[in-house]
Coordinates of C-alpha atoms and ligand atoms in Angstrom, one line a residue:
M15 CA 143.7 153.4 111.6
V16 CA 141.0 154.1 109.0
E17 CA 139.4 157.4 108.8
T18 CA 135.8 157.5 110.1
I19 CA 133.1 158.1 107.6
A20 CA 130.1 160.0 109.0
V21 CA 127.0 159.0 107.0
G22 CA 123.7 160.9 106.7
L23 CA 120.7 158.9 105.4
I24 CA 117.8 160.7 103.6
G25 CA 114.6 158.7 103.5
C26 CA 113.7 156.3 106.3
G27 CA 110.9 154.4 104.5
F28 CA 110.4 150.8 103.5
F29 CA 113.7 149.9 101.8
A30 CA 115.8 152.3 103.9
Q31 CA 115.5 149.9 106.8
N32 CA 118.1 147.7 105.0
H33 CA 120.4 150.7 104.6
L34 CA 120.1 151.5 108.3
N35 CA 121.1 148.0 109.3
A36 CA 123.9 147.9 106.7
W37 CA 125.4 151.2 108.0
K38 CA 125.2 149.8 111.5
D39 CA 127.0 146.6 110.5
L40 CA 129.8 148.7 108.9
A41 CA 130.5 150.4 112.3
P42 CA 133.5 148.1 112.9
E43 CA 134.9 149.2 109.6
G44 CA 134.9 152.9 110.6
V45 CA 131.4 154.0 109.5
T46 CA 129.2 156.1 111.8
L47 CA 125.5 156.7 111.0
A48 CA 125.6 160.3 112.3
A49 CA 122.2 161.5 111.2
V50 CA 118.9 160.5 109.5
C51 CA 116.3 162.5 107.8
D52 CA 112.7 162.0 106.6
I53 CA 110.0 164.5 105.9
D54 CA 107.7 162.2 108.0
A55 CA 108.8 163.0 111.6
D56 CA 107.6 159.7 113.0
K57 CA 109.8 157.8 110.5
A58 CA 112.8 160.0 111.1
R59 CA 112.5 159.8 114.9
A60 CA 112.0 156.0 114.9
A61 CA 115.1 155.5 112.7
G62 CA 117.2 158.0 114.8
E63 CA 116.2 156.4 118.1
T64 CA 116.6 152.8 116.9
F65 CA 120.0 153.4 115.2
G66 CA 121.4 156.0 117.6
A67 CA 121.6 158.9 115.1
R68 CA 120.5 162.5 115.3
W69 CA 117.3 163.0 113.3
Y70 CA 115.9 165.7 111.0
T71 CA 112.8 166.4 108.9
D72 CA 114.6 168.7 106.5
A73 CA 117.6 167.5 104.4
A74 CA 118.9 171.1 104.0
A75 CA 119.0 171.6 107.8
M76 CA 120.8 168.2 108.2
L77 CA 123.4 169.3 105.6
E78 CA 123.8 172.7 107.3
Q79 CA 124.2 171.3 110.8
E80 CA 126.1 168.1 110.3
R81 CA 129.7 167.4 109.1
L82 CA 128.9 164.5 106.8
D83 CA 131.4 162.5 104.7
L84 CA 128.7 160.7 102.8
V85 CA 125.0 161.2 102.2
D86 CA 122.9 158.1 101.3
I87 CA 119.6 159.0 99.5
A88 CA 117.0 156.3 99.9
T89 CA 113.9 158.2 98.8
Q90 CA 111.7 157.5 95.7
M91 CA 113.1 158.5 92.3
R92 CA 111.2 161.8 91.8
T93 CA 112.9 163.4 94.8
H94 CA 116.5 162.4 93.8
A95 CA 117.4 165.3 91.5
A96 CA 116.6 168.0 94.0
L97 CA 118.3 166.2 96.8
V98 CA 121.4 165.5 94.7
E99 CA 121.5 169.2 93.7
L100 CA 121.5 170.0 97.4
T101 CA 124.3 167.5 98.3
M102 CA 126.5 168.6 95.4
R103 CA 126.1 172.2 96.4
H104 CA 127.4 171.2 99.8
R105 CA 130.1 169.2 98.1
V106 CA 129.2 166.0 100.1
P107 CA 129.8 162.6 98.4
T108 CA 126.5 161.0 97.7
I109 CA 124.9 157.6 96.9
V110 CA 121.4 157.5 95.4
Q111 CA 119.0 154.6 95.3
K112 CA 117.9 153.2 91.9
P113 CA 116.2 154.3 89.7
F114 CA 118.8 157.1 89.5
G115 CA 116.1 159.6 88.5
A116 CA 112.6 159.8 87.0
N117 CA 113.9 160.5 83.4
L118 CA 117.0 160.7 81.3
A119 CA 117.2 164.6 81.4
E120 CA 117.2 164.5 85.2
V121 CA 119.9 161.8 85.3
R122 CA 122.1 163.8 82.9
R123 CA 121.7 166.9 85.1
M124 CA 122.8 165.0 88.2
V125 CA 125.8 163.5 86.4
E126 CA 126.8 167.0 85.2
A127 CA 126.4 168.5 88.7
S128 CA 128.8 165.9 90.1
R129 CA 131.2 166.4 87.2
Q130 CA 131.1 170.2 87.8
A131 CA 131.5 169.9 91.5
G132 CA 134.2 167.1 91.2
V133 CA 132.3 165.3 94.0
F134 CA 131.7 161.5 94.3
L135 CA 128.2 160.5 93.1
A136 CA 127.1 156.9 92.8
V137 CA 123.9 154.8 92.4
H138 CA 123.0 152.1 94.9
E139 CA 122.5 149.5 92.1
N140 CA 122.7 146.5 94.4
F141 CA 121.9 143.7 92.0
R142 CA 125.6 143.7 90.8
F143 CA 126.6 143.3 94.4
Q144 CA 124.5 140.2 95.0
Q145 CA 126.7 137.3 96.0
P146 CA 125.6 135.0 93.0
M147 CA 126.0 137.8 90.5
R148 CA 129.6 138.5 91.7
K149 CA 130.4 134.8 91.5
I150 CA 129.2 134.7 87.9
V151 CA 131.6 137.5 87.0
E152 CA 134.4 135.7 88.7
I153 CA 133.6 132.6 86.7
L154 CA 133.4 134.6 83.5
R155 CA 136.8 136.2 84.2
S156 CA 138.3 132.8 85.0
G157 CA 137.7 131.9 81.3
A158 CA 135.9 128.7 82.4
I159 CA 133.2 129.1 79.7
G160 CA 135.4 130.8 77.2
T161 CA 134.1 133.9 75.4
P162 CA 130.5 134.6 76.4
N163 CA 128.3 135.0 73.3
W164 CA 124.6 134.5 74.5
A165 CA 122.7 135.1 77.7
R166 CA 119.3 135.2 79.3
I167 CA 118.9 137.4 82.4
S168 CA 115.5 136.8 84.0
F169 CA 113.6 138.2 86.9
R170 CA 110.1 136.7 86.8
T171 CA 107.9 136.8 89.9
G172 CA 104.4 137.1 91.2
Y173 CA 105.6 138.0 94.7
D174 CA 103.4 140.7 96.3
V175 CA 105.8 143.7 96.0
Y176 CA 102.8 146.1 96.3
S177 CA 102.2 145.4 100.1
G178 CA 105.6 146.9 100.9
Q179 CA 105.7 149.4 98.1
P180 CA 102.0 150.4 97.4
Y181 CA 103.1 153.4 95.2
L182 CA 104.3 150.9 92.5
R183 CA 100.6 150.2 91.5
R184 CA 100.2 153.8 90.5
E185 CA 103.4 154.3 88.4
E186 CA 102.7 155.1 84.7
R187 CA 106.2 153.8 83.8
F188 CA 106.5 150.7 86.1
V189 CA 108.4 147.5 85.7
L190 CA 111.1 148.7 83.2
I191 CA 112.2 151.6 85.4
D192 CA 111.8 149.8 88.7
L193 CA 113.1 146.3 87.9
G194 CA 114.3 146.5 84.3
V195 CA 117.0 149.0 85.5
H196 CA 118.5 146.2 87.6
V197 CA 118.5 143.4 85.0
L198 CA 119.7 145.8 82.2
D199 CA 122.6 146.7 84.5
L200 CA 123.4 143.1 85.0
A201 CA 123.4 142.6 81.2
R202 CA 126.1 145.3 81.0
F203 CA 127.9 143.9 84.0
F204 CA 128.2 140.4 82.4
L205 CA 128.5 141.2 78.7
G206 CA 129.6 144.8 78.4
E207 CA 128.2 147.8 76.6
V208 CA 125.1 147.5 74.4
E209 CA 124.8 148.8 70.9
H210 CA 121.2 148.0 70.2
V211 CA 118.1 147.2 72.3
S212 CA 114.5 146.4 71.3
S213 CA 111.7 145.7 73.7
E214 CA 108.1 144.4 74.1
L215 CA 106.1 145.8 77.1
Q216 CA 102.9 144.1 78.4
Y217 CA 100.2 145.2 80.8
R218 CA 99.1 141.9 82.3
N219 CA 97.7 142.9 85.7
P220 CA 94.7 145.1 85.5
A221 CA 95.1 146.2 89.1
V222 CA 98.3 148.1 88.3
R223 CA 98.6 151.2 86.1
G224 CA 101.9 150.7 84.3
E225 CA 103.5 147.9 82.3
D226 CA 104.3 145.0 84.5
T227 CA 106.2 142.8 82.0
A228 CA 109.2 143.8 79.8
T229 CA 111.1 141.5 77.4
M230 CA 114.2 143.0 75.9
L231 CA 116.6 141.8 73.2
L232 CA 120.1 143.3 73.3
R233 CA 123.1 143.2 71.0
H234 CA 126.3 144.0 72.9
E235 CA 129.3 145.7 71.4
S236 CA 131.2 142.4 71.8
G237 CA 128.7 140.7 69.4
A238 CA 127.0 138.8 72.2
V239 CA 123.2 138.8 72.3
S240 CA 121.1 138.7 75.5
V241 CA 117.5 138.3 76.3
V242 CA 116.7 140.4 79.4
E243 CA 113.3 139.9 81.0
C244 CA 111.4 141.1 84.0
T245 CA 107.9 140.8 85.3
Y246 CA 105.8 141.1 88.5
A247 CA 102.9 139.2 86.8
A248 CA 104.2 135.6 86.7
H249 CA 102.4 132.8 88.4
R250 CA 105.0 130.2 89.1
R251 CA 105.8 127.7 91.7
P252 CA 108.4 127.8 93.1
D253 CA 108.5 131.6 92.8
S254 CA 112.1 132.8 92.5
F255 CA 111.7 136.2 94.2
P256 CA 113.9 138.1 94.6
E257 CA 116.5 136.1 92.7
T258 CA 117.6 136.9 89.1
L259 CA 118.1 133.7 87.1
V260 CA 120.9 133.8 84.6
E261 CA 122.0 131.7 81.7
I262 CA 125.2 132.5 79.9
E263 CA 126.7 130.5 77.0
G264 CA 130.3 130.8 75.9
D265 CA 132.4 129.0 73.3
R266 CA 133.7 126.5 75.9
G267 CA 130.8 126.1 78.3
A268 CA 127.9 127.7 80.1
I269 CA 126.7 129.2 83.4
V270 CA 123.1 128.4 84.6
T271 CA 121.7 129.6 87.9
R272 CA 118.9 127.9 89.8
I273 CA 116.7 129.0 92.6
G274 CA 118.6 129.0 95.9
S275 CA 121.7 130.9 94.5
R276 CA 123.0 127.6 93.0
I277 CA 125.2 128.1 90.0
E278 CA 125.9 125.3 87.5
V279 CA 129.1 125.8 85.6
T280 CA 129.9 123.7 82.6
S281 CA 133.4 123.9 81.3
D282 CA 134.7 121.7 78.4
G283 CA 131.9 119.3 79.0
V284 CA 132.2 118.9 82.7
M285 CA 129.6 120.4 85.0
Q286 CA 130.2 121.7 88.6
V287 CA 127.9 123.2 91.1
V288 CA 128.8 126.4 93.0
D289 CA 126.8 127.4 96.1
A290 CA 126.6 131.3 96.1
E291 CA 123.9 131.6 98.8
P292 CA 124.7 134.6 101.0
P293 CA 124.6 134.1 104.8
L294 CA 121.6 135.1 106.9
L295 CA 122.5 138.2 109.0
S296 CA 120.9 139.2 112.3
W297 CA 118.5 141.5 110.4
T298 CA 117.9 139.6 107.1
E299 CA 115.2 137.1 106.4
R300 CA 114.0 134.9 103.6
P301 CA 113.1 135.5 100.8
W302 CA 114.6 139.0 100.9
H303 CA 118.0 138.0 102.3
V304 CA 119.8 137.9 98.9
T305 CA 118.8 141.5 98.3
Q306 CA 119.4 142.6 101.9
H307 CA 122.8 141.1 102.0
S308 CA 123.7 143.0 98.8
V309 CA 122.7 146.3 100.4
L310 CA 125.5 145.6 102.9
T311 CA 128.0 144.7 100.2
T312 CA 127.0 147.8 98.1
C313 CA 127.4 150.1 101.0
R314 CA 130.8 148.6 101.8
H315 CA 131.9 149.0 98.2
M316 CA 130.9 152.7 98.3
V317 CA 132.9 153.4 101.4
E318 CA 135.9 151.6 99.9
A319 CA 135.7 153.5 96.7
L320 CA 135.3 156.8 98.6
R321 CA 138.3 156.1 100.8
A322 CA 140.4 155.0 97.8
G323 CA 139.5 158.3 96.0
R324 CA 138.1 156.4 92.9
P325 CA 134.6 156.3 91.4
A326 CA 132.3 153.5 92.5
D327 CA 131.7 150.6 90.0
T328 CA 128.2 152.0 89.8
S329 CA 129.2 155.6 89.6
A330 CA 126.8 158.3 88.3
E331 CA 128.5 158.1 84.9
D332 CA 128.3 154.3 84.8
N333 CA 124.7 154.2 85.8
L334 CA 123.7 156.8 83.2
R335 CA 124.5 154.1 80.6
T336 CA 122.1 151.7 82.3
F337 CA 119.5 154.4 82.6
A338 CA 119.9 155.2 78.9
L339 CA 119.0 151.6 78.1
V340 CA 115.8 151.9 80.2
E341 CA 114.8 154.9 78.2
A342 CA 115.7 153.2 74.9
A343 CA 113.6 150.2 75.9
Y344 CA 110.6 152.5 76.6
G345 CA 110.8 154.8 73.7
L346 CA 113.0 153.8 70.9
E347 CA 112.0 150.2 70.2
G348 CA 114.4 148.6 67.8
K349 CA 116.6 151.7 67.5
E350 CA 120.2 152.4 68.7
R351 CA 120.4 153.3 72.4
P352 CA 120.6 157.0 73.2
E353 CA 124.1 158.3 73.8
A354 CA 124.8 158.3 77.5
Ligands
LIG404 P1 109.2 154.7 100.7 O1 108.1 155.7 100.2 O2 108.8 153.6 101.6 O3 110.3 155.6 101.4 C1 110.8 156.8 101.0 C2 110.8 157.7 102.2 O4 111.4 158.9 101.8 C3 109.5 158.1 102.8 O5 109.5 157.8 104.2 C4 109.3 159.6 102.6 O6 108.6 160.3 103.6 C5 110.8 160.0 102.5 N1 111.0 161.3 101.7 C6 110.5 161.6 100.6 N2 111.0 162.8 100.2 C7 111.9 163.2 101.1 C8 112.8 164.3 101.3 N3 112.8 165.3 100.4 N4 113.6 164.3 102.4 C9 113.5 163.3 103.3 N5 112.7 162.3 103.2 C10 111.9 162.2 102.1 O7 109.9 154.2 99.4 P2 110.8 152.8 99.3 O8 109.9 151.7 98.9 O9 111.6 152.7 100.5 O10 111.7 153.2 98.0 C11 112.8 154.1 98.2 C12 113.7 153.9 97.0 O11 114.3 152.6 97.2 C13 113.1 153.8 95.6 O12 113.9 154.5 94.7 C14 113.0 152.4 95.3 O13 113.0 152.1 93.9 C15 114.2 151.9 95.9 N6 114.2 150.4 96.2 C16 115.3 149.7 95.9 C17 115.3 148.3 96.2 C18 116.5 147.6 95.8 O14 116.6 146.4 95.8 N7 117.6 148.3 95.4 C19 114.2 147.7 96.7 C20 113.1 148.5 97.1 C21 113.1 149.8 96.8
LIG405 O1 114.5 147.0 93.4 C1 113.4 147.0 93.8 O2 112.8 148.1 93.8 C2 112.6 145.9 94.3 C3 113.1 144.5 94.2 C4 112.1 143.6 94.8 C5 113.4 144.1 92.9 O3 114.3 144.5 95.0 O4 111.3 146.0 93.8

């Protein structure tokens, strides 16, 4: 009999709808969505009533009144530090949506708060948990392409992300912190730690404030080199949203992904196709389903790590390394990445 995990969700906005559904789907695995919270009472009430949870408009009140085993923070980045400070003070294990914080100083403070408290803190960095990305790591570990020494990790879209997330238009630091954080994390996931990063940022869409295109060049500690790209300003057909397209070359072969979660693996001159498309769930729909499905696998991973008493793969300490790459790509072009 597994111990029940009572979850409290903070933030019931656009993306949190996926978290709500994921926690509901994990009920057979011993997870209960006990409480939800949003400063907007209409959103908190709607989430509470739809998902059968008690609802609050004040996170401090929720933490006082509930006995929670896990808090899931799905608010925007500028609110994360204060909410994490609150949950660490209550010694409640916590997951935070990406971007972990608004800047490196905040992220370091959150990591330190979790270290001091000795309490589980992890980042909901779901790209690593997408089915095709996990399959790629499985192929790399199998040795099928030999030692990986070059990669391109690419998220290029013109999909209208602004209709669901209008605040993105107003961000001064935009695509690198919003999307670069995902693809830089994938670069670490596939090729290991990074010793050098350089970047070029572009402002292609005059209707948005921040940079909407980032092209990064990374040298990994292994000696491998990767080109890591993201843009919300591409005009392509077909549009690959929300898929990350990956090419990795090794000394025995290559991995190339195509739209539709199709992975072409060449090993010693022979090419095979692997279908890594996630299933459609009752609450997922195209084109978002690859992302939505990964929310479920990310939440499941968090619960498993918590139950096992080990840090998540995307623990606070791990994600600090990804966040440091984002900051390096913004500010220290061509220099060594800041120490995590
Ligand atoms: P949103 O603005 O739609 O939702 C955030 C909600 O948090 C709002 O309803 C707001 O009222 C509430 N809120 C703010 N401060 C609060 C507080 N102190 N206590 C309780 N509630 C509070 O934003 P969103 O688009 O859902 O984005 C939320 C986060 O999810 C962002 O960090 C974003 O980057 C991330 N996101 C991740 C993915 C992904 O694939 N991982 C996709 C989209 C968004
Ligand atoms: O992660 C995000 O915030 C989203 C994405 C579409 C990439 O999932 O913008």
